[in-house]
Amino acid sequence: GAGRAGGLALIATLAYQAYQNWQASQGQRAAPPSGRAAGFIPSADEAARMLGGTRFAPASPADEQDRARALLIAMITAAKADGHIDADEQGRIFGEMDRHALDADDKAFLMDVLRAPVDVEAVARLARNPEQASELYAASLMAISVDTPQERAYLDHLARSLRLDPGLVRHIEATLAAASSQR
C-alpha cells in the first residue's frame, strides 16, 4: 500500500525502532542505518521491509491474529487503568478493532476484556519474547494519553511485569512521542 503504516504495523515498527536504538545504546548491535529519525512513520511497504525477518514480524496469518488480539488487549487494559475509557481512547481502540477482520468470537472476547477488571499480569503473560514485550508496552502507551497518576502507575507496573529494561522503556516512550508529533 502507498499509505503510511497504521495500527498494528505502526506499533510493531515503532517498537522495533525503539528496540534497535536501545540495543545500539547498550553497545549490543548497531541500529540498522535507515536514514530516518526515531519515531519516523514509514509507509506500509517500508514497515513490511523493516520488520521482515525479525521477531517483530508475524510468522504466519495465525500469528498475526494472535498478536493483533494481544495488542488490542494491551490497549484496552491500559485505557481502563484510570477507571474509565475516555472518547479519544475509545476511538483509538475501536479504530484498531475495525482495521482488522475480527470475527464475532474475537469481538465478543474483546468486549469481555472491556468489562473485566484491569489485570496487568494477564497482559504481561501475552509476551512470548522481549520483542513482543516491547510491542505490548508500545500498544499500551499508544492507547492512552498519560494524563493521570493511575495511568503512569499502570505503565510502570506493566514495564516491570514485562521485565523491560528501564532504558528500553525510555526509548519506547521517546520513539512514540516523536511519532505522535508527526501525525
PDB file of C-alpha atoms in Angstrom:
ATOM      1  CA  GLY A   1       0.000   0.000   0.000  1.00  0.00           C
ATOM      2  CA  ALA A   2       1.064   3.541  -0.664  1.00  0.00           C
ATOM      3  CA  GLY A   3      -0.265   4.796   2.666  1.00  0.00           C
ATOM      4  CA  ARG A   4       1.621   5.075   5.914  1.00  0.00           C
ATOM      5  CA  ALA A   5       1.835   2.106   8.198  1.00  0.00           C
ATOM      6  CA  GLY A   6      -1.105   2.124  10.543  1.00  0.00           C
ATOM      7  CA  GLY A   7      -2.382   0.246  13.507  1.00  0.00           C
ATOM      8  CA  LEU A   8      -0.523  -2.857  14.500  1.00  0.00           C
ATOM      9  CA  ALA A   9       2.133  -2.436  11.799  1.00  0.00           C
ATOM     10  CA  LEU A  10       2.824   1.027  13.190  1.00  0.00           C
ATOM     11  CA  ILE A  11       3.051  -0.311  16.753  1.00  0.00           C
ATOM     12  CA  ALA A  12       5.448  -3.052  15.634  1.00  0.00           C
ATOM     13  CA  THR A  13       7.553  -0.618  13.598  1.00  0.00           C
ATOM     14  CA  LEU A  14       7.869   1.925  16.408  1.00  0.00           C
ATOM     15  CA  ALA A  15       8.627  -0.796  18.972  1.00  0.00           C
ATOM     16  CA  TYR A  16      11.249  -2.173  16.561  1.00  0.00           C
ATOM     17  CA  GLN A  17      12.861   1.261  16.124  1.00  0.00           C
ATOM     18  CA  ALA A  18      12.986   1.790  19.896  1.00  0.00           C
ATOM     19  CA  TYR A  19      14.359  -1.718  20.478  1.00  0.00           C
ATOM     20  CA  GLN A  20      17.091  -1.267  17.849  1.00  0.00           C
ATOM     21  CA  ASN A  21      18.085   2.137  19.244  1.00  0.00           C
ATOM     22  CA  TRP A  22      18.145   0.769  22.784  1.00  0.00           C
ATOM     23  CA  GLN A  23      20.343  -2.160  21.718  1.00  0.00           C
ATOM     24  CA  ALA A  24      22.695   0.247  19.943  1.00  0.00           C
ATOM     25  CA  SER A  25      22.901   2.381  23.098  1.00  0.00           C
ATOM     26  CA  GLN A  26      23.827  -0.766  25.030  1.00  0.00           C
ATOM     27  CA  GLY A  27      26.618  -1.469  22.545  1.00  0.00           C
ATOM     28  CA  GLN A  28      24.963  -4.783  21.646  1.00  0.00           C
ATOM     29  CA  ARG A  29      24.374  -4.064  17.997  1.00  0.00           C
ATOM     30  CA  ALA A  30      24.375  -1.047  15.776  1.00  0.00           C
ATOM     31  CA  ALA A  31      20.962   0.190  14.762  1.00  0.00           C
ATOM     32  CA  PRO A  32      20.392  -0.552  11.088  1.00  0.00           C
ATOM     33  CA  PRO A  33      21.015   2.564   9.029  1.00  0.00           C
ATOM     34  CA  SER A  34      17.536   3.622   7.985  1.00  0.00           C
ATOM     35  CA  GLY A  35      18.474   7.245   7.453  1.00  0.00           C
ATOM     36  CA  ARG A  36      15.404   8.069   9.495  1.00  0.00           C
ATOM     37  CA  ALA A  37      14.981   9.640  12.888  1.00  0.00           C
ATOM     38  CA  ALA A  38      13.459   7.582  15.686  1.00  0.00           C
ATOM     39  CA  GLY A  39       9.704   7.719  15.540  1.00  0.00           C
ATOM     40  CA  PHE A  40       9.602   8.056  11.745  1.00  0.00           C
ATOM     41  CA  ILE A  41       6.265   6.724  10.492  1.00  0.00           C
ATOM     42  CA  PRO A  42       7.046   4.571   7.440  1.00  0.00           C
ATOM     43  CA  SER A  43       4.813   3.597   4.554  1.00  0.00           C
ATOM     44  CA  ALA A  44       3.129   0.210   4.857  1.00  0.00           C
ATOM     45  CA  ASP A  45       5.663  -1.218   2.375  1.00  0.00           C
ATOM     46  CA  GLU A  46       8.624   0.245   4.288  1.00  0.00           C
ATOM     47  CA  ALA A  47       7.244  -1.200   7.529  1.00  0.00           C
ATOM     48  CA  ALA A  48       6.979  -4.662   5.961  1.00  0.00           C
ATOM     49  CA  ARG A  49      10.586  -4.412   4.723  1.00  0.00           C
ATOM     50  CA  MET A  50      11.894  -3.135   8.073  1.00  0.00           C
ATOM     51  CA  LEU A  51      10.233  -5.879  10.088  1.00  0.00           C
ATOM     52  CA  GLY A  52      10.838  -8.757   7.665  1.00  0.00           C
ATOM     53  CA  GLY A  53      12.960 -11.483   9.208  1.00  0.00           C
ATOM     54  CA  THR A  54      12.759 -10.001  12.721  1.00  0.00           C
ATOM     55  CA  ARG A  55      10.785 -11.215  15.717  1.00  0.00           C
ATOM     56  CA  PHE A  56       8.630  -8.118  15.237  1.00  0.00           C
ATOM     57  CA  ALA A  57       7.187  -9.617  12.028  1.00  0.00           C
ATOM     58  CA  PRO A  58       4.318 -12.117  12.347  1.00  0.00           C
ATOM     59  CA  ALA A  59       5.434 -15.620  11.344  1.00  0.00           C
ATOM     60  CA  SER A  60       2.046 -16.595   9.872  1.00  0.00           C
ATOM     61  CA  PRO A  61      -1.516 -15.298   9.440  1.00  0.00           C
ATOM     62  CA  ALA A  62      -2.475 -17.134  12.661  1.00  0.00           C
ATOM     63  CA  ASP A  63       0.442 -15.474  14.466  1.00  0.00           C
ATOM     64  CA  GLU A  64      -0.695 -12.114  13.109  1.00  0.00           C
ATOM     65  CA  GLN A  65      -4.208 -12.708  14.513  1.00  0.00           C
ATOM     66  CA  ASP A  66      -2.780 -13.731  17.909  1.00  0.00           C
ATOM     67  CA  ARG A  67      -0.613 -10.619  18.005  1.00  0.00           C
ATOM     68  CA  ALA A  68      -3.485  -8.378  16.954  1.00  0.00           C
ATOM     69  CA  ARG A  69      -5.567  -9.808  19.775  1.00  0.00           C
ATOM     70  CA  ALA A  70      -2.718  -9.394  22.302  1.00  0.00           C
ATOM     71  CA  LEU A  71      -2.071  -5.775  21.287  1.00  0.00           C
ATOM     72  CA  LEU A  72      -5.781  -4.945  21.453  1.00  0.00           C
ATOM     73  CA  ILE A  73      -5.948  -6.497  24.941  1.00  0.00           C
ATOM     74  CA  ALA A  74      -2.958  -4.349  25.958  1.00  0.00           C
ATOM     75  CA  MET A  75      -4.609  -1.213  24.539  1.00  0.00           C
ATOM     76  CA  ILE A  76      -7.946  -1.890  26.241  1.00  0.00           C
ATOM     77  CA  THR A  77      -6.349  -2.694  29.586  1.00  0.00           C
ATOM     78  CA  ALA A  78      -4.200   0.463  29.506  1.00  0.00           C
ATOM     79  CA  ALA A  79      -7.210   2.594  28.628  1.00  0.00           C
ATOM     80  CA  LYS A  80      -9.057   1.236  31.678  1.00  0.00           C
ATOM     81  CA  ALA A  81      -6.121   1.945  34.028  1.00  0.00           C
ATOM     82  CA  ASP A  82      -7.564   5.205  35.353  1.00  0.00           C
ATOM     83  CA  GLY A  83     -11.036   3.749  35.878  1.00  0.00           C
ATOM     84  CA  HIS A  84     -12.682   4.885  32.639  1.00  0.00           C
ATOM     85  CA  ILE A  85     -12.118   4.901  28.893  1.00  0.00           C
ATOM     86  CA  ASP A  86     -12.382   8.424  27.503  1.00  0.00           C
ATOM     87  CA  ALA A  87     -13.596   9.261  23.990  1.00  0.00           C
ATOM     88  CA  ASP A  88     -10.076   9.510  22.498  1.00  0.00           C
ATOM     89  CA  GLU A  89      -9.043   6.160  23.979  1.00  0.00           C
ATOM     90  CA  GLN A  90     -12.272   4.566  22.773  1.00  0.00           C
ATOM     91  CA  GLY A  91     -11.685   5.956  19.276  1.00  0.00           C
ATOM     92  CA  ARG A  92      -8.160   4.514  19.129  1.00  0.00           C
ATOM     93  CA  ILE A  93      -9.306   1.096  20.360  1.00  0.00           C
ATOM     94  CA  PHE A  94     -12.367   0.796  18.135  1.00  0.00           C
ATOM     95  CA  GLY A  95     -10.417   2.169  15.159  1.00  0.00           C
ATOM     96  CA  GLU A  96      -7.876  -0.591  15.670  1.00  0.00           C
ATOM     97  CA  MET A  97     -10.625  -3.212  16.040  1.00  0.00           C
ATOM     98  CA  ASP A  98     -12.240  -2.013  12.802  1.00  0.00           C
ATOM     99  CA  ARG A  99      -8.909  -2.198  10.960  1.00  0.00           C
ATOM    100  CA  HIS A 100      -8.824  -5.972  11.472  1.00  0.00           C
ATOM    101  CA  ALA A 101     -11.226  -8.536  10.131  1.00  0.00           C
ATOM    102  CA  LEU A 102     -12.226  -9.732  13.589  1.00  0.00           C
ATOM    103  CA  ASP A 103     -14.765 -12.497  13.740  1.00  0.00           C
ATOM    104  CA  ALA A 104     -17.727 -12.466  16.139  1.00  0.00           C
ATOM    105  CA  ASP A 105     -15.812 -14.548  18.707  1.00  0.00           C
ATOM    106  CA  ASP A 106     -12.881 -12.118  18.745  1.00  0.00           C
ATOM    107  CA  LYS A 107     -15.208  -9.126  19.078  1.00  0.00           C
ATOM    108  CA  ALA A 108     -17.111 -10.823  21.914  1.00  0.00           C
ATOM    109  CA  PHE A 109     -13.830 -11.692  23.632  1.00  0.00           C
ATOM    110  CA  LEU A 110     -12.613  -8.080  23.380  1.00  0.00           C
ATOM    111  CA  MET A 111     -15.928  -6.823  24.780  1.00  0.00           C
ATOM    112  CA  ASP A 112     -15.333  -9.161  27.742  1.00  0.00           C
ATOM    113  CA  VAL A 113     -11.875  -7.596  28.166  1.00  0.00           C
ATOM    114  CA  LEU A 114     -13.523  -4.155  28.187  1.00  0.00           C
ATOM    115  CA  ARG A 115     -15.794  -5.252  31.055  1.00  0.00           C
ATOM    116  CA  ALA A 116     -13.172  -7.195  33.047  1.00  0.00           C
ATOM    117  CA  PRO A 117     -11.079  -5.687  35.854  1.00  0.00           C
ATOM    118  CA  VAL A 118      -7.631  -4.338  34.942  1.00  0.00           C
ATOM    119  CA  ASP A 119      -5.118  -7.219  35.039  1.00  0.00           C
ATOM    120  CA  VAL A 120      -1.548  -6.104  34.360  1.00  0.00           C
ATOM    121  CA  GLU A 121      -0.151  -9.602  34.858  1.00  0.00           C
ATOM    122  CA  ALA A 122      -2.525 -11.070  32.251  1.00  0.00           C
ATOM    123  CA  VAL A 123      -1.223  -8.539  29.719  1.00  0.00           C
ATOM    124  CA  ALA A 124       2.397  -9.342  30.625  1.00  0.00           C
ATOM    125  CA  ARG A 125       1.760 -13.082  30.151  1.00  0.00           C
ATOM    126  CA  LEU A 126       0.881 -12.415  26.491  1.00  0.00           C
ATOM    127  CA  ALA A 127       4.541 -11.612  25.688  1.00  0.00           C
ATOM    128  CA  ARG A 128       6.469 -14.617  24.371  1.00  0.00           C
ATOM    129  CA  ASN A 129       9.774 -12.766  23.968  1.00  0.00           C
ATOM    130  CA  PRO A 130      11.369  -9.358  24.629  1.00  0.00           C
ATOM    131  CA  GLU A 131      10.260  -8.058  21.238  1.00  0.00           C
ATOM    132  CA  GLN A 132       6.608  -8.826  21.967  1.00  0.00           C
ATOM    133  CA  ALA A 133       7.010  -7.303  25.433  1.00  0.00           C
ATOM    134  CA  SER A 134       8.180  -4.103  23.706  1.00  0.00           C
ATOM    135  CA  GLU A 135       5.165  -4.182  21.376  1.00  0.00           C
ATOM    136  CA  LEU A 136       2.720  -4.683  24.258  1.00  0.00           C
ATOM    137  CA  TYR A 137       4.214  -1.721  26.114  1.00  0.00           C
ATOM    138  CA  ALA A 138       4.131   0.410  22.940  1.00  0.00           C
ATOM    139  CA  ALA A 139       0.495  -0.555  22.258  1.00  0.00           C
ATOM    140  CA  SER A 140      -0.444   0.315  25.831  1.00  0.00           C
ATOM    141  CA  LEU A 141       1.288   3.671  25.572  1.00  0.00           C
ATOM    142  CA  MET A 142      -0.335   4.422  22.187  1.00  0.00           C
ATOM    143  CA  ALA A 143      -3.803   3.710  23.569  1.00  0.00           C
ATOM    144  CA  ILE A 144      -3.691   6.434  26.196  1.00  0.00           C
ATOM    145  CA  SER A 145      -2.582   9.976  26.904  1.00  0.00           C
ATOM    146  CA  VAL A 146      -0.651   9.562  30.124  1.00  0.00           C
ATOM    147  CA  ASP A 147      -2.502  12.314  31.975  1.00  0.00           C
ATOM    148  CA  THR A 148      -3.350  10.670  35.296  1.00  0.00           C
ATOM    149  CA  PRO A 149      -1.197   9.206  38.076  1.00  0.00           C
ATOM    150  CA  GLN A 150      -3.112   5.919  37.663  1.00  0.00           C
ATOM    151  CA  GLU A 151      -2.089   5.640  34.003  1.00  0.00           C
ATOM    152  CA  ARG A 152       1.572   6.354  34.832  1.00  0.00           C
ATOM    153  CA  ALA A 153       1.466   3.786  37.658  1.00  0.00           C
ATOM    154  CA  TYR A 154      -0.138   1.248  35.303  1.00  0.00           C
ATOM    155  CA  LEU A 155       2.602   1.713  32.675  1.00  0.00           C
ATOM    156  CA  ASP A 156       5.333   1.469  35.332  1.00  0.00           C
ATOM    157  CA  HIS A 157       3.769  -1.753  36.679  1.00  0.00           C
ATOM    158  CA  LEU A 158       3.401  -3.134  33.140  1.00  0.00           C
ATOM    159  CA  ALA A 159       7.053  -2.372  32.303  1.00  0.00           C
ATOM    160  CA  ARG A 160       8.176  -4.228  35.453  1.00  0.00           C
ATOM    161  CA  SER A 161       5.832  -7.168  34.747  1.00  0.00           C
ATOM    162  CA  LEU A 162       7.129  -7.385  31.166  1.00  0.00           C
ATOM    163  CA  ARG A 163      10.697  -7.262  32.562  1.00  0.00           C
ATOM    164  CA  LEU A 164      11.563  -4.364  30.270  1.00  0.00           C
ATOM    165  CA  ASP A 165      14.865  -2.623  30.909  1.00  0.00           C
ATOM    166  CA  PRO A 166      14.223   0.973  32.091  1.00  0.00           C
ATOM    167  CA  GLY A 167      16.427   2.223  29.239  1.00  0.00           C
ATOM    168  CA  LEU A 168      14.280   0.367  26.707  1.00  0.00           C
ATOM    169  CA  VAL A 169      11.141   1.868  28.264  1.00  0.00           C
ATOM    170  CA  ARG A 170      12.641   5.350  27.823  1.00  0.00           C
ATOM    171  CA  HIS A 171      13.472   4.550  24.168  1.00  0.00           C
ATOM    172  CA  ILE A 172       9.909   3.308  23.518  1.00  0.00           C
ATOM    173  CA  GLU A 173       8.397   6.404  25.138  1.00  0.00           C
ATOM    174  CA  ALA A 174      10.706   8.773  23.211  1.00  0.00           C
ATOM    175  CA  THR A 175      10.070   6.988  19.896  1.00  0.00           C
ATOM    176  CA  LEU A 176       6.290   7.138  20.351  1.00  0.00           C
ATOM    177  CA  ALA A 177       6.455  10.797  21.403  1.00  0.00           C
ATOM    178  CA  ALA A 178       8.453  11.605  18.240  1.00  0.00           C
ATOM    179  CA  ALA A 179       5.955   9.682  16.085  1.00  0.00           C
ATOM    180  CA  SER A 180       2.910  11.347  17.640  1.00  0.00           C
ATOM    181  CA  SER A 181       4.401  14.769  16.893  1.00  0.00           C
ATOM    182  CA  GLN A 182       4.410  13.818  13.162  1.00  0.00           C
ATOM    183  CA  ARG A 183       0.785  12.756  12.988  1.00  0.00           C
TER     184      ARG A 183
END
